[in-house]
Coordinates of C-alpha atoms in Angstrom, one line a residue:
M1255 CA 34.6 -7.0 -6.6
S1256 CA 31.5 -5.6 -8.4
D1257 CA 29.3 -8.5 -7.0
V1258 CA 30.3 -7.5 -3.4
Q1259 CA 29.3 -3.9 -4.2
V1260 CA 26.0 -5.0 -5.7
Q1261 CA 25.2 -7.2 -2.7
Q1262 CA 26.0 -4.4 -0.2
S1263 CA 23.7 -2.0 -2.0
E1264 CA 20.7 -4.3 -2.0
R1265 CA 17.9 -3.5 0.4
D1266 CA 15.6 -6.0 2.1
L1267 CA 12.3 -6.1 0.3
W1268 CA 9.8 -7.5 2.7
P1269 CA 10.8 -5.5 5.8
A1270 CA 10.6 -2.3 3.7
V1271 CA 7.2 -3.3 2.2
R1272 CA 5.8 -4.0 5.7
R1273 CA 7.1 -0.6 6.9
G1274 CA 5.5 1.0 3.9
F1275 CA 2.2 -0.7 4.6
R1276 CA 2.3 0.7 8.1
R1277 CA 2.8 4.1 6.5
K1278 CA 6.3 4.4 7.9
C1279 CA 9.6 5.2 6.3
P1280 CA 11.0 2.2 4.4
N1281 CA 14.5 3.0 5.6
C1282 CA 14.2 3.5 9.3
G1283 CA 10.6 2.3 10.0
S1284 CA 9.9 5.0 12.5
G1285 CA 9.4 8.2 10.6
P1286 CA 5.9 8.9 9.0
L1287 CA 5.9 8.2 5.3
M1288 CA 2.8 10.4 4.6
K1289 CA 2.2 14.0 5.5
S1290 CA -1.5 13.8 4.6
Y1291 CA -3.9 11.0 3.6
L1292 CA -2.1 10.2 0.3
K1293 CA 0.7 12.8 0.1
V1294 CA 4.2 11.2 0.5
R1295 CA 6.8 13.3 2.4
D1296 CA 9.8 14.5 0.4
T1297 CA 12.2 13.3 3.1
C1298 CA 11.8 11.2 6.3
T1299 CA 11.6 13.3 9.4
V1300 CA 13.7 10.9 11.4
C1301 CA 16.5 9.5 9.1
R1302 CA 16.3 12.2 6.3
E1303 CA 15.9 9.5 3.6
D1304 CA 14.9 11.2 0.3
L1305 CA 11.5 9.9 -0.7
S1306 CA 10.7 12.3 -3.4
H1307 CA 11.6 9.8 -6.2
H1308 CA 8.5 7.7 -5.8
R1309 CA 6.2 7.1 -8.7
A1310 CA 3.2 5.2 -7.2
D1311 CA 0.7 6.8 -9.8
D1312 CA -2.4 4.6 -10.2
G1313 CA -0.9 1.4 -8.7
P1314 CA -2.5 1.8 -5.2
A1315 CA -5.9 2.5 -6.7
Y1316 CA -5.7 -0.5 -9.0
L1317 CA -4.6 -2.8 -6.1
T1318 CA -7.3 -1.4 -3.8
I1319 CA -10.0 -2.2 -6.4
L1320 CA -8.5 -5.6 -7.0
I1321 CA -8.4 -6.6 -3.3
V1322 CA -11.8 -5.0 -2.4
G1323 CA -13.5 -6.6 -5.4
H1324 CA -12.0 -10.1 -4.7
L1325 CA -13.1 -9.9 -1.1
M1326 CA -16.5 -8.3 -1.4
A1327 CA -17.9 -10.1 -4.5
P1328 CA -17.8 -13.6 -3.0
L1329 CA -19.0 -12.3 0.4
L1330 CA -21.9 -10.6 -1.4
H1331 CA -22.8 -13.8 -3.1
I1332 CA -22.6 -15.9 0.2
V1333 CA -24.7 -13.4 2.1
F1334 CA -27.3 -13.1 -0.6
T1335 CA -27.7 -16.9 -1.1
T1336 CA -27.6 -17.7 2.6
W1337 CA -29.9 -15.0 4.2
R1338 CA -31.7 -13.3 1.3
P1339 CA -31.7 -9.8 2.9
E1340 CA -33.7 -7.0 1.5
P1341 CA -31.9 -5.4 -1.5
L1342 CA -31.6 -2.0 0.1
V1343 CA -30.2 -3.5 3.3
L1344 CA -27.7 -5.6 1.3
F1345 CA -26.7 -2.6 -0.8
T1346 CA -26.2 -0.3 2.3
I1347 CA -24.1 -2.9 4.2
F1348 CA -21.9 -3.7 1.2
A1349 CA -21.6 -0.1 0.1
I1350 CA -20.4 0.9 3.5
G1351 CA -18.1 -2.1 3.7
C1352 CA -16.5 -1.4 0.3
V1353 CA -16.0 2.3 1.0
T1354 CA -14.5 1.6 4.4
L1355 CA -12.2 -1.1 3.2
S1356 CA -11.1 1.1 0.2
L1357 CA -10.3 4.1 2.5
Y1358 CA -8.4 1.8 4.8
L1359 CA -6.3 0.1 2.1
L1360 CA -5.5 3.0 -0.2
P1361 CA -2.8 4.8 1.8
R1362 CA -1.4 1.5 3.1
L1363 CA -1.0 0.1 -0.4
K1364 CA 0.5 3.4 -1.6
G1365 CA 3.1 3.2 1.2
A1366 CA 3.8 -0.4 0.3
I1367 CA 4.4 0.5 -3.4
V1368 CA 6.7 3.4 -2.4
A1369 CA 8.6 1.1 -0.1
F1370 CA 8.8 -1.5 -2.9
Q1371 CA 10.3 1.1 -5.2
W1372 CA 12.7 2.2 -2.5
A1373 CA 13.9 -1.4 -1.8
R1374 CA 14.4 -2.1 -5.5
M1375 CA 16.1 1.3 -6.0
M1376 CA 13.7 2.3 -8.8
H1377 CA 13.1 5.8 -10.1
G1378 CA 16.3 7.4 -8.6
F1379 CA 16.1 5.8 -5.1
G1380 CA 19.5 4.2 -5.6
A1381 CA 21.3 7.0 -7.4
A1382 CA 22.7 8.6 -4.2
G1383 CA 23.3 5.3 -2.4

């Protein structure tokens, strides 16, 4: 009997993470997750899911640095060895690329982490369910 209750209370991980990456509510997928660039809403405006339990902390920043670094470092090496651009041109292009990619990924990765915590019922997300 307890196995049935546990299975019914589990939430699908990957659909929730995809919704979070799109900055949507992990429960309904239609309400906005963020109320500003990085501020998570306390409740979903559509389904009223409580989102105040999230604890994303520094996770989105670490993941952003990890992804941007692993994408841009090999690309920097390839561009430098293939075309040998002027150092200032190379720096300018890659600085803009790194900043742009970081600003794009940061709120999306925060949404994905909040959705992961919601799907795994971490930090009080499963207490009321």
